[in-house]
Short mmCIF file of C-alpha atoms in Angstrom, two decimals:
data_model
loop_
_atom_site.label_atom_id
_atom_site.label_comp_id
_atom_site.label_asym_id
_atom_site.label_seq_id
_atom_site.Cartn_x
_atom_site.Cartn_y
_atom_site.Cartn_z
CA UNK A 1 -31.97 11.72 -5.54
CA UNK A 2 -28.86 12.18 -3.40
CA UNK A 3 -29.53 13.55 0.06
CA UNK A 4 -27.60 16.54 1.31
CA UNK A 5 -25.92 16.92 4.68
CA UNK A 6 -28.71 18.64 6.56
CA UNK A 7 -26.29 20.07 9.10
CA UNK A 8 -25.19 22.64 6.52
CA UNK A 9 -28.74 23.95 6.51
CA UNK A 10 -28.33 24.93 10.18
CA UNK A 11 -25.72 27.53 9.29
CA UNK A 12 -27.19 30.95 9.89
CA UNK A 13 -25.73 32.62 6.80
CA UNK A 14 -22.75 32.59 4.47
CA UNK A 15 -19.35 32.28 6.08
CA UNK A 16 -18.35 35.68 7.47
CA UNK A 17 -15.59 36.59 5.04
CA UNK A 18 -17.41 35.65 1.82
CA UNK A 19 -20.32 37.75 3.11
CA UNK A 20 -17.95 40.69 3.52
CA UNK A 21 -16.71 40.06 -0.01
CA UNK A 22 -20.27 40.03 -1.32
CA UNK A 23 -21.08 43.37 0.28
CA UNK A 24 -17.85 44.97 -0.91
CA UNK A 25 -18.46 43.70 -4.44
CA UNK A 26 -21.96 45.16 -4.48
CA UNK A 27 -20.64 48.51 -3.21
CA UNK A 28 -17.81 48.54 -5.77
CA UNK A 29 -20.18 47.84 -8.64
CA UNK A 30 -22.42 50.70 -7.50
CA UNK A 31 -19.45 53.01 -6.82
CA UNK A 32 -16.73 52.02 -9.31
CA UNK A 33 -14.62 55.11 -8.57
CA UNK A 34 -14.47 54.55 -4.81
CA UNK A 35 -10.85 53.81 -3.71
CA UNK A 36 -11.45 50.94 -1.27
CA UNK A 37 -8.87 50.00 1.36
CA UNK A 38 -9.29 46.53 2.85
CA UNK A 39 -8.45 46.06 6.51
CA UNK A 40 -10.92 43.24 6.98
CA UNK A 41 -9.80 39.73 6.07
CA UNK A 42 -6.52 38.80 7.74
CA UNK A 43 -4.64 38.28 4.49
CA UNK A 44 -1.05 39.46 4.26
CA UNK A 45 0.09 41.92 1.61
CA UNK A 46 3.90 41.98 1.68
CA UNK A 47 6.02 39.71 -0.59
CA UNK A 48 7.26 36.30 0.47
CA UNK A 49 10.66 36.49 2.21
CA UNK A 50 13.56 36.32 -0.21
CA UNK A 51 15.01 33.28 1.55
CA UNK A 52 11.77 31.38 0.95
CA UNK A 53 11.55 32.44 -2.69
CA UNK A 54 15.14 31.40 -3.32
CA UNK A 55 14.59 28.00 -1.71
CA UNK A 56 11.40 27.42 -3.71
CA UNK A 57 13.13 28.35 -6.98
CA UNK A 58 15.87 25.87 -6.16
CA UNK A 59 13.26 23.21 -5.43
CA UNK A 60 11.60 23.85 -8.79
CA UNK A 61 14.95 23.34 -10.52
CA UNK A 62 15.40 20.09 -8.60
CA UNK A 63 12.00 18.94 -9.77
CA UNK A 64 13.21 19.43 -13.35
CA UNK A 65 15.76 16.64 -13.01
CA UNK A 66 15.24 12.92 -12.76
CA UNK A 67 17.50 12.77 -9.68
CA UNK A 68 15.82 15.66 -7.89
CA UNK A 69 12.22 14.97 -8.82
CA UNK A 70 9.81 14.40 -5.93
CA UNK A 71 6.39 12.81 -6.31
CA UNK A 72 4.22 11.90 -3.37
CA UNK A 73 5.92 12.91 -0.15
CA UNK A 74 5.25 11.66 3.37
CA UNK A 75 1.76 12.61 4.51
CA UNK A 76 3.21 13.86 7.79
CA UNK A 77 5.66 16.19 6.03
CA UNK A 78 9.33 15.78 5.14
CA UNK A 79 11.46 14.94 8.16
CA UNK A 80 13.99 17.68 7.44
CA UNK A 81 11.25 20.33 7.83
CA UNK A 82 9.68 18.71 10.87
CA UNK A 83 13.06 18.55 12.61
CA UNK A 84 13.64 22.26 11.98
CA UNK A 85 10.19 23.09 13.33
CA UNK A 86 10.66 20.95 16.44
CA UNK A 87 14.07 22.42 17.23
CA UNK A 88 13.35 26.08 16.46
CA UNK A 89 9.71 26.58 17.45
CA UNK A 90 9.41 24.25 20.39
CA UNK A 91 12.60 22.77 21.82
CA UNK A 92 14.29 26.20 21.81
CA UNK A 93 11.48 27.37 24.13
CA UNK A 94 11.83 24.38 26.44
CA UNK A 95 8.92 22.42 24.96
CA UNK A 96 9.26 18.66 24.72
CA UNK A 97 8.00 18.29 21.15
CA UNK A 98 9.65 15.88 18.72
CA UNK A 99 9.64 15.86 14.92
CA UNK A 100 7.49 12.72 15.04
CA UNK A 101 4.73 14.69 16.76
CA UNK A 102 4.57 17.37 14.04
CA UNK A 103 2.24 17.01 11.05
CA UNK A 104 2.81 19.47 8.19
CA UNK A 105 -0.38 20.53 6.43
CA UNK A 106 -1.88 23.08 4.05
CA UNK A 107 -3.41 25.27 6.75
CA UNK A 108 -4.34 25.55 10.40
CA UNK A 109 -7.87 26.48 9.31
CA UNK A 110 -8.09 23.09 7.64
CA UNK A 111 -6.55 21.22 10.54
CA UNK A 112 -8.72 22.83 13.20
CA UNK A 113 -11.72 21.63 11.19
CA UNK A 114 -10.36 18.24 10.18
CA UNK A 115 -9.42 17.32 13.75
CA UNK A 116 -13.11 16.59 14.32
CA UNK A 117 -12.66 13.50 12.14
CA UNK A 118 -10.94 11.73 15.05
CA UNK A 119 -13.20 13.02 17.84
CA UNK A 120 -16.54 11.54 18.87
CA UNK A 121 -19.93 13.16 18.48
CA UNK A 122 -20.79 13.12 22.18
CA UNK A 123 -18.20 15.66 23.31
CA UNK A 124 -19.34 18.73 25.22
CA UNK A 125 -17.70 21.59 23.36
CA UNK A 126 -16.64 25.00 24.69
CA UNK A 127 -15.83 27.99 22.49
CA UNK A 128 -15.11 31.59 23.31
CA UNK A 129 -17.54 34.29 22.22
CA UNK A 130 -16.49 36.10 20.06
CA UNK A 131 -14.69 33.29 18.26
CA UNK A 132 -12.95 32.49 14.99
CA UNK A 133 -16.00 31.27 13.01
CA UNK A 134 -14.36 28.08 11.74
CA UNK A 135 -14.43 26.48 15.18
CA UNK A 136 -18.20 26.81 15.40
CA UNK A 137 -19.15 26.28 11.77
CA UNK A 138 -17.08 23.10 11.41
CA UNK A 139 -18.87 21.62 14.41
CA UNK A 140 -22.24 22.60 12.94
CA UNK A 141 -21.32 20.97 9.61
CA UNK A 142 -20.22 17.81 11.41
CA UNK A 143 -23.52 17.51 13.27
CA UNK A 144 -22.07 18.30 16.70
CA UNK A 145 -24.58 21.08 17.52
CA UNK A 146 -28.27 21.86 17.67
CA UNK A 147 -29.96 24.73 15.86
CA UNK A 148 -28.99 28.38 16.32
CA UNK A 149 -31.04 30.67 18.53
CA UNK A 150 -32.11 34.24 17.75
CA UNK A 151 -28.64 35.68 18.42
CA UNK A 152 -26.80 32.94 16.54
CA UNK A 153 -25.66 30.70 19.41
CA UNK A 154 -25.95 26.99 18.63
CA UNK A 155 -27.46 24.46 20.95
CA UNK A 156 -24.97 21.97 22.32
CA UNK A 157 -22.10 24.45 22.56
CA UNK A 158 -20.88 26.08 25.76
CA UNK A 159 -20.09 29.74 25.04
CA UNK A 160 -17.45 31.51 27.11
CA UNK A 161 -17.88 35.28 26.71
CA UNK A 162 -14.68 37.31 26.37
CA UNK A 163 -15.32 40.97 27.03
CA UNK A 164 -13.60 44.14 28.14
CA UNK A 165 -14.75 43.30 31.67
CA UNK A 166 -12.62 40.13 31.79
CA UNK A 167 -9.78 41.47 29.68
CA UNK A 168 -10.92 39.37 26.71
CA UNK A 169 -9.54 36.23 28.38
CA UNK A 170 -12.01 33.37 28.65
CA UNK A 171 -13.00 32.26 32.11
CA UNK A 172 -12.80 28.60 33.14
CA UNK A 173 -16.19 26.84 32.72
CA UNK A 174 -18.13 26.17 35.89
CA UNK A 175 -19.34 22.83 34.52
CA UNK A 176 -17.60 19.96 32.78
CA UNK A 177 -16.74 20.17 29.07
CA UNK A 178 -14.72 17.73 26.96
CA UNK A 179 -13.38 19.84 24.11
CA UNK A 180 -12.07 23.41 24.48
CA UNK A 181 -11.09 25.76 21.64
CA UNK A 182 -8.55 28.40 22.65
CA UNK A 183 -6.82 30.92 20.38
CA UNK A 184 -3.99 33.10 21.70
CA UNK A 185 -2.99 35.66 20.58
CA UNK A 186 -6.70 35.85 20.05
CA UNK A 187 -8.50 36.24 16.77
CA UNK A 188 -10.47 38.53 16.69
CA UNK A 189 -9.76 40.53 19.88
CA UNK A 190 -5.94 40.53 19.83
CA UNK A 191 -5.86 39.51 23.51
CA UNK A 192 -3.13 37.28 24.89
CA UNK A 193 -2.90 34.75 27.73
CA UNK A 194 -0.24 34.60 30.42
CA UNK A 195 1.42 31.41 31.56
CA UNK A 196 -0.66 31.49 34.73
CA UNK A 197 -3.88 31.77 32.72
CA UNK A 198 -2.93 28.91 30.41
CA UNK A 199 -1.83 26.84 33.41
CA UNK A 200 -5.35 27.21 34.82
CA UNK A 201 -6.77 25.88 31.55
CA UNK A 202 -4.36 22.95 31.50
CA UNK A 203 -5.18 22.14 35.12
CA UNK A 204 -8.89 22.22 34.30
CA UNK A 205 -8.41 19.98 31.25
CA UNK A 206 -6.40 17.42 33.19
CA UNK A 207 -8.87 17.41 36.09
CA UNK A 208 -11.84 16.94 33.74
CA UNK A 209 -10.16 14.67 31.17
CA UNK A 210 -10.78 17.36 28.54
CA UNK A 211 -8.88 18.17 25.34
CA UNK A 212 -7.66 21.68 24.49
CA UNK A 213 -7.43 22.61 20.80
CA UNK A 214 -4.93 25.46 20.93
CA UNK A 215 -4.65 27.77 17.91
CA UNK A 216 -1.28 29.56 17.99
CA UNK A 217 -1.41 30.92 14.43
CA UNK A 218 -0.39 34.40 15.64
CA UNK A 219 2.29 33.48 18.16
CA UNK A 220 5.05 35.17 16.11
CA UNK A 221 3.44 38.56 16.80
CA UNK A 222 3.88 38.34 20.58
CA UNK A 223 6.20 41.15 21.70
CA UNK A 224 6.34 40.53 25.46
CA UNK A 225 9.09 37.95 26.26
CA UNK A 226 7.18 36.84 29.36
CA UNK A 227 4.19 35.59 27.36
CA UNK A 228 4.05 31.96 26.20
CA UNK A 229 4.10 31.19 22.48
CA UNK A 230 3.04 27.56 22.83
CA UNK A 231 0.65 25.65 25.07
CA UNK A 232 3.50 23.17 25.57
CA UNK A 233 5.39 25.76 27.61
CA UNK A 234 2.81 24.93 30.28
CA UNK A 235 3.37 22.01 32.63
CA UNK A 236 1.05 19.10 31.86
CA UNK A 237 -0.08 20.39 28.44
CA UNK A 238 1.24 17.33 26.60
CA UNK A 239 -1.40 15.30 28.43
CA UNK A 240 -4.33 17.43 27.27
CA UNK A 241 -3.58 19.65 24.25
CA UNK A 242 -3.20 19.70 20.47
CA UNK A 243 -1.62 22.81 18.95
CA UNK A 244 -2.14 24.36 15.51
CA UNK A 245 0.39 26.68 13.87
CA UNK A 246 0.81 28.33 10.49
CA UNK A 247 3.36 29.94 8.20
CA UNK A 248 0.60 32.10 6.72
CA UNK A 249 0.88 35.30 8.74
CA UNK A 250 4.49 35.38 9.93
CA UNK A 251 6.07 34.33 6.61
CA UNK A 252 3.34 35.40 4.19
CA UNK A 253 2.23 31.89 3.17
CA UNK A 254 -1.50 32.67 2.97
CA UNK A 255 -1.50 31.88 -0.75
CA UNK A 256 1.36 29.38 -0.61
CA UNK A 257 -0.28 27.18 2.07
CA UNK A 258 1.82 25.56 4.75
CA UNK A 259 1.02 24.95 8.41
CA UNK A 260 1.45 22.32 11.09
CA UNK A 261 -0.34 20.52 13.88
CA UNK A 262 1.32 19.06 16.97
CA UNK A 263 -0.21 15.90 18.43
CA UNK A 264 1.89 14.61 21.34
CA UNK A 265 2.58 10.91 21.62
CA UNK A 266 0.74 9.53 24.61
CA UNK A 267 -2.12 12.05 24.39
CA UNK A 268 -5.19 9.90 24.95
CA UNK A 269 -8.88 9.95 24.19
CA UNK A 270 -11.64 7.57 25.21
CA UNK A 271 -13.56 5.18 22.95
CA UNK A 272 -17.27 4.52 23.38
CA UNK A 273 -16.47 1.33 25.32
CA UNK A 274 -14.21 3.22 27.73
CA UNK A 275 -10.96 2.07 26.15
CA UNK A 276 -8.14 4.62 26.13
CA UNK A 277 -6.92 5.41 22.60
CA UNK A 278 -3.87 7.39 21.48
CA UNK A 279 -4.93 10.43 19.43
CA UNK A 280 -1.59 10.56 17.59
CA UNK A 281 -2.31 7.21 15.97
CA UNK A 282 -5.79 8.29 14.93
CA UNK A 283 -4.59 11.58 13.43
CA UNK A 284 -1.76 9.83 11.63
CA UNK A 285 -4.27 7.37 10.17
CA UNK A 286 -6.57 10.21 9.16
CA UNK A 287 -3.79 12.10 7.38
CA UNK A 288 -2.53 9.01 5.59
CA UNK A 289 -6.04 8.31 4.31
CA UNK A 290 -7.34 11.78 3.46
CA UNK A 291 -4.24 13.90 2.79
CA UNK A 292 -1.39 13.60 0.31
CA UNK A 293 0.89 16.10 1.99
CA UNK A 294 2.17 19.59 1.17
CA UNK A 295 4.22 19.96 -2.00
CA UNK A 296 7.98 19.51 -1.87
CA UNK A 297 8.50 23.01 -3.27
CA UNK A 298 6.40 24.66 -0.56
CA UNK A 299 8.04 22.66 2.22
CA UNK A 300 11.48 23.78 0.99
CA UNK A 301 10.20 27.34 1.19
CA UNK A 302 8.98 26.75 4.74
CA UNK A 303 12.31 25.21 5.71
CA UNK A 304 14.04 28.43 4.61
CA UNK A 305 12.10 30.31 7.30
CA UNK A 306 14.53 28.74 9.79
CA UNK A 307 17.69 29.87 8.02
CA UNK A 308 19.58 32.87 9.40
CA UNK A 309 18.37 34.98 6.49
CA UNK A 310 14.84 33.64 6.75
CA UNK A 311 14.58 34.41 10.45
CA UNK A 312 15.70 38.00 9.91
CA UNK A 313 13.27 38.49 7.02
CA UNK A 314 10.34 36.99 8.90
CA UNK A 315 11.07 39.13 11.94
CA UNK A 316 11.12 42.19 9.67
CA UNK A 317 7.69 41.24 8.28
CA UNK A 318 6.26 40.80 11.76
CA UNK A 319 7.72 44.13 12.86
CA UNK A 320 6.24 45.85 9.79
CA UNK A 321 2.72 44.60 10.51
CA UNK A 322 3.02 45.40 14.20
CA UNK A 323 4.03 48.96 13.32
CA UNK A 324 0.85 49.12 11.24
CA UNK A 325 -1.11 47.93 14.27
CA UNK A 326 0.49 50.65 16.40
CA UNK A 327 -0.57 53.29 13.86
CA UNK A 328 -4.14 51.99 13.86
CA UNK A 329 -4.28 52.02 17.67
CA UNK A 330 -2.83 55.52 17.88
CA UNK A 331 -5.08 57.06 15.26
CA UNK A 332 -8.29 55.42 16.47
CA UNK A 333 -7.52 56.46 20.05
CA UNK A 334 -6.95 60.01 18.85
CA UNK A 335 -10.35 59.83 17.14
CA UNK A 336 -11.96 59.00 20.49
CA UNK A 337 -12.58 55.34 19.73
CA UNK A 338 -11.96 52.71 22.43
CA UNK A 339 -9.43 50.17 21.16
CA UNK A 340 -8.11 46.83 22.39
CA UNK A 341 -5.49 44.41 21.06
CA UNK A 342 -2.93 45.40 18.45
CA UNK A 343 -0.01 45.22 20.89
CA UNK A 344 0.76 41.48 20.81
CA UNK A 345 -1.27 40.60 17.72
CA UNK A 346 -1.94 42.05 14.24
CA UNK A 347 -5.61 42.77 15.00
CA UNK A 348 -7.15 45.83 16.63
CA UNK A 349 -10.53 45.26 18.28
CA UNK A 350 -12.54 48.43 18.69
CA UNK A 351 -15.79 49.45 20.33
CA UNK A 352 -18.13 50.84 17.72
CA UNK A 353 -18.91 54.50 18.46
CA UNK A 354 -22.31 55.89 19.35
CA UNK A 355 -23.81 52.43 19.93
CA UNK A 356 -23.78 51.62 16.22
CA UNK A 357 -24.22 47.90 15.65
CA UNK A 358 -21.37 45.96 14.03
CA UNK A 359 -22.79 45.62 10.52
CA UNK A 360 -24.04 49.20 10.69
CA UNK A 361 -20.49 50.35 11.41
CA UNK A 362 -19.24 48.16 8.55
CA UNK A 363 -21.61 49.89 6.13
CA UNK A 364 -20.73 53.30 7.60
CA UNK A 365 -16.97 52.81 7.11
CA UNK A 366 -17.40 51.33 3.65
CA UNK A 367 -19.84 53.98 2.48
CA UNK A 368 -18.21 57.07 4.00
CA UNK A 369 -14.49 56.21 4.24
CA UNK A 370 -14.29 53.37 1.70
CA UNK A 371 -12.53 51.26 4.35
CA UNK A 372 -13.36 47.58 4.88
CA UNK A 373 -13.20 46.00 8.33
CA UNK A 374 -14.83 43.00 10.00
CA UNK A 375 -18.07 43.27 12.03
CA UNK A 376 -17.63 41.91 15.54
CA UNK A 377 -21.02 40.20 15.46
CA UNK A 378 -19.69 37.95 12.70
CA UNK A 379 -17.48 36.34 15.36
CA UNK A 380 -20.36 35.64 17.74
CA UNK A 381 -23.13 37.27 19.74
CA UNK A 382 -20.72 38.79 22.26
CA UNK A 383 -18.94 40.52 19.39
CA UNK A 384 -21.92 42.77 18.72
CA UNK A 385 -20.94 46.38 19.16
CA UNK A 386 -17.30 45.67 18.31
CA UNK A 387 -15.30 45.75 15.09
CA UNK A 388 -11.98 44.26 13.94
CA UNK A 389 -9.35 46.02 11.85
CA UNK A 390 -6.38 44.13 10.45
CA UNK A 391 -2.81 45.44 10.31
CA UNK A 392 -2.14 43.40 7.18
CA UNK A 393 -1.72 46.03 4.50
CA UNK A 394 0.81 48.47 3.11
CA UNK A 395 1.95 51.38 5.27
CA UNK A 396 0.53 53.81 2.74
CA UNK A 397 -2.91 52.19 2.86
CA UNK A 398 -2.98 51.97 6.65
CA UNK A 399 -2.10 55.65 7.02
CA UNK A 400 -4.61 56.66 4.35
CA UNK A 401 -7.35 54.54 5.95
CA UNK A 402 -6.74 56.06 9.37
CA UNK A 403 -6.80 59.55 7.89
CA UNK A 404 -10.17 58.83 6.32
CA UNK A 405 -11.60 57.43 9.56
CA UNK A 406 -10.40 60.39 11.60
CA UNK A 407 -12.04 62.70 9.06
CA UNK A 408 -15.48 61.14 9.56
#
């Protein structure tokens, strides 16, 4: 009989968002007339930008001709898209990132998990707490952790609490770690990091020969021009950081699937024998072996994001969701609830009232207001007593949901 990967058996429960789905499904079946509004999973609701749709329709027509047909594309992504990304997202902000260093993929969630393929098992890993669950669960699945304790923290991981007391910005570890997961703007808290704060992380990584895995999936939602959008805006980051980005939230590609990872040339890791090895070459080899690339049609849609029309339409989408976030912040504050985030990110992180635990507040909102959010404890032990609401929904639904919550 085939043996299973026993590391999966270490996982405490179902992945957070399917568990939310299970609970909502059970409630809906028991209360079929309840008008549920979902502000939980960070899935967008507004249509794809017109520029992207037009480009994708054109690409489909191309695919209907012998001359324009495209089969397997380059595993790294088409050069014309990578050049647009490099110029618009990085070089325009003073980052020294070339098209060669960009790998187009089907999602930053996938890439932040798959990156473990090229990293050794002996790394000391640091994650924030609360944290996007994929960072932890993918390490558990890959056998990089011990078992979970009573509050869900896994042996072998260094947890860096992010709380109201430290402004939800992780503090530099006092000991040495090798692999650091950072996400700014932060999911789930909505916190951001200044250039000085990121410089401290880069300095730590360089001093300790550590690697930063920097998730910038929400960078488009930053409103303050003084805040960095990329880790590569920080001096020395090319020597110690890999960055993940996505078209999912800014351009509505959650169902279309297109993202990218930046692996700088010359970024090095260490083999078991002490030899220095370039990570770019390993990631390129991994992608060529395990990935067949993103479809031509989708990449043409992503390219259209960088057109004049596409930029205006994407900025309008971002502004729409950030207006939703402002409404959520305003209404929750008026209801006497302590809120964080929602000013530079599409998530509002709130303190559950009256010392209700996170899942208790989830059930309370679902049962009484028919509103779905995300329990903070699902993001880690330090998330207990907090709750995340997403700004990804229609204006009508956001306003209705806030009215229901204020009426509780």
